[in-house]
Backbone as a chain_set.jsonl record, in Angstrom:
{"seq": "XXXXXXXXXXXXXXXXXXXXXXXXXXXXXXXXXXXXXXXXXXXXXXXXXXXXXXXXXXXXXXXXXXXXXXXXXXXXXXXXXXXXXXXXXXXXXXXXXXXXXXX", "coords": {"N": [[8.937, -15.805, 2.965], [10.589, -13.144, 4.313], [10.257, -11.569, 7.693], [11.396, -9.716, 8.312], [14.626, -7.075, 7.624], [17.922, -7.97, 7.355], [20.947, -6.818, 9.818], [22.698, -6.899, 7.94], [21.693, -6.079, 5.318], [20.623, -3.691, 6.097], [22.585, -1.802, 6.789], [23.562, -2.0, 4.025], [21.8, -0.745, 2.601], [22.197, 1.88, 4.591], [24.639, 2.486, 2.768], [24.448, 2.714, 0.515], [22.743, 4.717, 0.22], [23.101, 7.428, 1.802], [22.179, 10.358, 2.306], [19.442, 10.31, 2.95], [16.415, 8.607, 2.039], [14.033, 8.429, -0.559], [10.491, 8.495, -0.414], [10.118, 6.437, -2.735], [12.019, 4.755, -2.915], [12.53, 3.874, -0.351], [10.591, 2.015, -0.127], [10.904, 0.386, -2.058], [13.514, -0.593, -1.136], [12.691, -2.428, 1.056], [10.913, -3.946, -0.664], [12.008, -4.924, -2.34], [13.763, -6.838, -1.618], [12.455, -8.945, -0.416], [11.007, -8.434, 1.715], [7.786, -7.364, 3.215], [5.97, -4.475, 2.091], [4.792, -1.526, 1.728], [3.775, 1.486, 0.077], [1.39, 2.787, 1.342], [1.548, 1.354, 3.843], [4.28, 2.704, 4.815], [2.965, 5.575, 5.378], [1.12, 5.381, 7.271], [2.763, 4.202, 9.368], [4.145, 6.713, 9.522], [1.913, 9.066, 9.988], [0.853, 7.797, 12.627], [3.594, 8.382, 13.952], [5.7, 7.112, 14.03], [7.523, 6.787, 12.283], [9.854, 9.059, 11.384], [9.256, 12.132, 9.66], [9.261, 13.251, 6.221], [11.607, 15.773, 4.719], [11.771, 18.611, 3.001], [13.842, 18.57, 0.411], [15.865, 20.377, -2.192], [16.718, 19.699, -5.319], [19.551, 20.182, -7.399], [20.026, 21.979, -10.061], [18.2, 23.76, -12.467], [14.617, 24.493, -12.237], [14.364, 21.758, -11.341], [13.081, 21.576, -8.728], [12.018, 20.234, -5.526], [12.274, 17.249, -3.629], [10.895, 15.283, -1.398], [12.691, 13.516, 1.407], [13.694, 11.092, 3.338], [15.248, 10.396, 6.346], [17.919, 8.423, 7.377], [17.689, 6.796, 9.86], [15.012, 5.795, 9.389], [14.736, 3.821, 8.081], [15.689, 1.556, 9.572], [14.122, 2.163, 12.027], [11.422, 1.067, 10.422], [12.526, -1.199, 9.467], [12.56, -2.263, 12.681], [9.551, -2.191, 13.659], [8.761, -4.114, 11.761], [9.617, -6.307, 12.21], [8.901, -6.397, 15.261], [6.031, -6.848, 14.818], [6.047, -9.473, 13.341], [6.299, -10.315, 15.699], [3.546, -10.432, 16.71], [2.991, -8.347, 17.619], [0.781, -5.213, 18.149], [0.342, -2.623, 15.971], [-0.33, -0.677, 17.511], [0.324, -1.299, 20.337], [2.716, -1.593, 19.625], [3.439, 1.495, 19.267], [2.3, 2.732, 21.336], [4.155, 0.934, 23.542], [7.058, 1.202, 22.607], [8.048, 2.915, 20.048], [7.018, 5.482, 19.87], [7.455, 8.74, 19.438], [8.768, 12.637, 19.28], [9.388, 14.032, 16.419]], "CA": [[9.166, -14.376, 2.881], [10.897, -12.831, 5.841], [9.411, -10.637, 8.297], [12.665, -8.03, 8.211], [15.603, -7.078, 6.72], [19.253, -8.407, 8.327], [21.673, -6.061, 9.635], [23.949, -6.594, 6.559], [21.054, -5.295, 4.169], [20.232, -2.281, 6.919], [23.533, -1.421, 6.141], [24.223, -1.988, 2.373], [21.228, 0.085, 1.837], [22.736, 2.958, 4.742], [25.723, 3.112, 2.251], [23.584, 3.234, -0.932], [21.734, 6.066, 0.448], [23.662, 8.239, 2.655], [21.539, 11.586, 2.223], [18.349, 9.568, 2.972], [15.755, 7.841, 0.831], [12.304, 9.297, -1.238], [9.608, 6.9, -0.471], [10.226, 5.022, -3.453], [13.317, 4.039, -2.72], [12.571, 3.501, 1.108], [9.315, 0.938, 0.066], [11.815, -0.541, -3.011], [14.73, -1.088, 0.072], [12.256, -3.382, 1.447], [10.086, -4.965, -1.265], [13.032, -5.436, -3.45], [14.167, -7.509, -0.473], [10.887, -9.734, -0.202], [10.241, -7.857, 2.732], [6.337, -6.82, 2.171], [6.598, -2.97, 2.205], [3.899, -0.343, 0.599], [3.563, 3.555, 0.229], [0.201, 3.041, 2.641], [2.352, 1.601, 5.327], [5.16, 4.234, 5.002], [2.023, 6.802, 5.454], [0.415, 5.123, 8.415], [3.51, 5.056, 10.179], [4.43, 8.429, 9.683], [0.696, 9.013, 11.005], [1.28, 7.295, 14.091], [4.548, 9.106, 14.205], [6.413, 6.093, 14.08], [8.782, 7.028, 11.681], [9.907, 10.512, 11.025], [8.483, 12.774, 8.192], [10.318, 13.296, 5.23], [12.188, 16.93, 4.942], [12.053, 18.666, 1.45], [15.306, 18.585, -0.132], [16.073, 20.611, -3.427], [17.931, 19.303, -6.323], [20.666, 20.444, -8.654], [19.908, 21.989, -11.78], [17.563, 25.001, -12.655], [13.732, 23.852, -12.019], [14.226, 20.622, -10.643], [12.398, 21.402, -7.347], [12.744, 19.602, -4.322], [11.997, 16.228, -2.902], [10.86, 14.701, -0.056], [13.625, 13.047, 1.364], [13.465, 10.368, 4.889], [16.473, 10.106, 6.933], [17.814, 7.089, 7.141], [16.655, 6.334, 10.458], [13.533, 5.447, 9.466], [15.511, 2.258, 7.564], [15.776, 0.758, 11.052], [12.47, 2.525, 12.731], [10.313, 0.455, 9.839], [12.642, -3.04, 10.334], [11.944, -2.782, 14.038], [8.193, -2.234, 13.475], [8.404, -5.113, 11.005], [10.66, -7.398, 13.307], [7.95, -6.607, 16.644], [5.004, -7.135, 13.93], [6.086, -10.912, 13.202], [6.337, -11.81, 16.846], [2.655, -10.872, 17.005], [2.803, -6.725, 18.637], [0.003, -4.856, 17.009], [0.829, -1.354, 15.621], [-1.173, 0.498, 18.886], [0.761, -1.279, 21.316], [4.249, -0.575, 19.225], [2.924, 3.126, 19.379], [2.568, 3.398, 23.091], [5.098, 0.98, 24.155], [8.02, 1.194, 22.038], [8.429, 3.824, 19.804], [6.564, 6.978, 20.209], [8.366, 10.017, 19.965], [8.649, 13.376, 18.549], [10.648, 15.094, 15.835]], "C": [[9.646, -13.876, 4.253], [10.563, -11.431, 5.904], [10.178, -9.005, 8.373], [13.958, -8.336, 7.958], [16.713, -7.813, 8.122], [19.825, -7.029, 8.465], [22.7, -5.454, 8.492], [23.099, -5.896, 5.911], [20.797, -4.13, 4.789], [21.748, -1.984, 6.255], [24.189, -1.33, 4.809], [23.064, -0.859, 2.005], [21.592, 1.805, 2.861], [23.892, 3.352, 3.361], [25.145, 3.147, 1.196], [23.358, 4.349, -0.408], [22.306, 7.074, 1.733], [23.463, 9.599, 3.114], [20.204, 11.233, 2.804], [17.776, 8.778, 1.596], [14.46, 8.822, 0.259], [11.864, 8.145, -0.436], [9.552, 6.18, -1.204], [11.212, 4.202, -2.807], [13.29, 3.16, -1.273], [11.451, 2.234, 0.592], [10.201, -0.06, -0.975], [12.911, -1.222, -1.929], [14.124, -2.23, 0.478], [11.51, -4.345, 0.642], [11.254, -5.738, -2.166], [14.132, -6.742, -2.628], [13.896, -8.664, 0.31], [10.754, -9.35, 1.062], [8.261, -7.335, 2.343], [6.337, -5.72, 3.093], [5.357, -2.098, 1.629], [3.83, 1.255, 1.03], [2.487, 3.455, 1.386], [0.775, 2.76, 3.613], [2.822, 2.322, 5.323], [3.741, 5.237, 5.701], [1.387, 6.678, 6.453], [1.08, 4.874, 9.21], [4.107, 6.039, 10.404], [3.458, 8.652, 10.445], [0.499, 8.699, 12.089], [2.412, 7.622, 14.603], [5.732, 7.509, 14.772], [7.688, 5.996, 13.338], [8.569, 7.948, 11.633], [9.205, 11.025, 9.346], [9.469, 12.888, 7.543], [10.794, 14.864, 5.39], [12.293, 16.816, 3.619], [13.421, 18.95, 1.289], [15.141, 18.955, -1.516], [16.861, 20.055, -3.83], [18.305, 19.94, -7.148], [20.049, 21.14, -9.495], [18.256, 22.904, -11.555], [15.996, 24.105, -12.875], [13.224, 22.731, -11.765], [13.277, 20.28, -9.506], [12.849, 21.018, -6.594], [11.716, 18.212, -4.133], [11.546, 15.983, -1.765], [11.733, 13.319, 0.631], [13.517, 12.127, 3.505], [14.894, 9.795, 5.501], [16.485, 8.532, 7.352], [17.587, 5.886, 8.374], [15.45, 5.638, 10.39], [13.884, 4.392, 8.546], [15.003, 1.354, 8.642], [14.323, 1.091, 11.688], [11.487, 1.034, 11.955], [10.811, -1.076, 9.976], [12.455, -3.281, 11.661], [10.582, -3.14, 13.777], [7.465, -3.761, 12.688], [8.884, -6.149, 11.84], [8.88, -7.642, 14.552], [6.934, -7.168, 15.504], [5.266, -8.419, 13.795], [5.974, -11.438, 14.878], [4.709, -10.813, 17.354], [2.019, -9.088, 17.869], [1.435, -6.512, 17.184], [0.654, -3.164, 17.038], [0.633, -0.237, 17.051], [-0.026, -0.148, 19.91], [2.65, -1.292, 20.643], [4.552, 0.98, 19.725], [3.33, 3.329, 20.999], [3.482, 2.648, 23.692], [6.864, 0.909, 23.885], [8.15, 2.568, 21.243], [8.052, 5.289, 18.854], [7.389, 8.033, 20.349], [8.052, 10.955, 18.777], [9.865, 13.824, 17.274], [10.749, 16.73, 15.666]], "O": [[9.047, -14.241, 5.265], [10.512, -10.526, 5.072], [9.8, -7.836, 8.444], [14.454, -9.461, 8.006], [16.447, -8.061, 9.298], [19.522, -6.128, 7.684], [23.211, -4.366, 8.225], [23.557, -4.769, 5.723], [20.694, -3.23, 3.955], [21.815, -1.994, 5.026], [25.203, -0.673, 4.571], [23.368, -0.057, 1.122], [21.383, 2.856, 2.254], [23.933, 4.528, 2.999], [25.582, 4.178, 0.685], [24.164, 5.174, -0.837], [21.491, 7.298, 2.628], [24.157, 10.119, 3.988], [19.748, 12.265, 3.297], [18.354, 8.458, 0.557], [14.119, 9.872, 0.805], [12.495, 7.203, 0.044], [9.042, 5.1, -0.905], [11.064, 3.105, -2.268], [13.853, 2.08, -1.091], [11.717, 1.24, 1.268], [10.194, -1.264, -0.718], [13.072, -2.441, -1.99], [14.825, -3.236, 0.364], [11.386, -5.493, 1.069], [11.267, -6.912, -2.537], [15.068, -7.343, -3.157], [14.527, -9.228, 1.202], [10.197, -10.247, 1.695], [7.794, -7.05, 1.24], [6.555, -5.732, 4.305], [5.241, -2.54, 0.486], [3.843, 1.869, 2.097], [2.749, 4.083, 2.411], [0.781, 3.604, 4.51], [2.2, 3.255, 5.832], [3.935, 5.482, 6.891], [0.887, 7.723, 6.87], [0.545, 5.115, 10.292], [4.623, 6.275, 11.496], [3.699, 8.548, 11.648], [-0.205, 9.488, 12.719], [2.552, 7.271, 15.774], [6.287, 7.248, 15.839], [8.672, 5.324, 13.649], [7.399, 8.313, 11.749], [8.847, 10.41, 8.342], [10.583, 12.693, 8.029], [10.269, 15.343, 6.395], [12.632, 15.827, 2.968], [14.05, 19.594, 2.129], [14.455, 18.216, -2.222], [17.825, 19.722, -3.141], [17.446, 20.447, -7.869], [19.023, 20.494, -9.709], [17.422, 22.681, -10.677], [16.05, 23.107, -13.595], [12.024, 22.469, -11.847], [12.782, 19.175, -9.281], [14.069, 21.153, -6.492], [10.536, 18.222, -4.484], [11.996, 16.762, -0.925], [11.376, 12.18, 0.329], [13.304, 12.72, 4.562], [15.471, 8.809, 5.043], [15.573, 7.733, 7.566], [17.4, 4.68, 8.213], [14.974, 4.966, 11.305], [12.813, 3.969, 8.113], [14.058, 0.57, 8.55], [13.48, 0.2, 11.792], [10.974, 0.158, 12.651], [10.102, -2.001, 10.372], [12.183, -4.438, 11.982], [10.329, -4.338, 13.655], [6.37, -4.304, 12.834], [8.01, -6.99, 12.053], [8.096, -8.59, 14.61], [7.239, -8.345, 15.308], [4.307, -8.915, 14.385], [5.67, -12.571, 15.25], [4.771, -10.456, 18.531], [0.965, -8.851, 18.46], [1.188, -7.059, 16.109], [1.291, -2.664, 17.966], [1.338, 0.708, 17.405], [0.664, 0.762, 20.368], [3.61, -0.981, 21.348], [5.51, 1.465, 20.326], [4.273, 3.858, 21.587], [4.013, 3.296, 24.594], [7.714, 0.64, 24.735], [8.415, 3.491, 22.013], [8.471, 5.847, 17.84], [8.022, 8.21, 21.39], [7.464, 10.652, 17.738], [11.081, 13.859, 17.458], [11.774, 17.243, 15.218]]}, "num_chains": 1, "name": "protein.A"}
């Protein structure tokens, strides 16, 4: 099973998704991928501010609502995280020495 996606699949799934992703789609990008991916990670790096939050986005069509929608940044944010994670980083020292920041 590999630890993260290739550049080619970072990119086949930027051009699938060019608005961003939901969280299905963002945890499907990677499991569908044999990456190992879940809604609780997504949620515990958001929490650690490791990836960005999602931004609601309405849709089309008369009571549809809106979405929560994750730029596609956070494609790449979660294969780094997964990349450092195989060679052995733990999430805390990702956090403070890699990539901490605000949105």
């Amino acid at each position: 099973m590999p630890a993260a996606l290739t550049e080619a699949q970072i990119r086949d799934i930027e051009v699938l998704h060019p608005a961003g992703l939901t969280s299905q789609e963002l945890v499907n990008a990677f499991s569908s991928r044999k990456v190992r991916f879940s809604e609780a990670n997504l949620r515990r790096y958001v929490q650690l501010g490791l990836v960005p939050r999602s931004r609601r986005v309405g849709q089309k069509g008369k009571h549809l609502g809106s979405r929560g929608m994750y730029p596609l940044r956070a494609v790449r944010r979660i294969n780094t995280i997964k990349r450092l994670m195989s060679e052995r980083y733990t999430l805390e020292e990702i956090q403070t020495r890699f990539l901490a920041f605000k949105d």
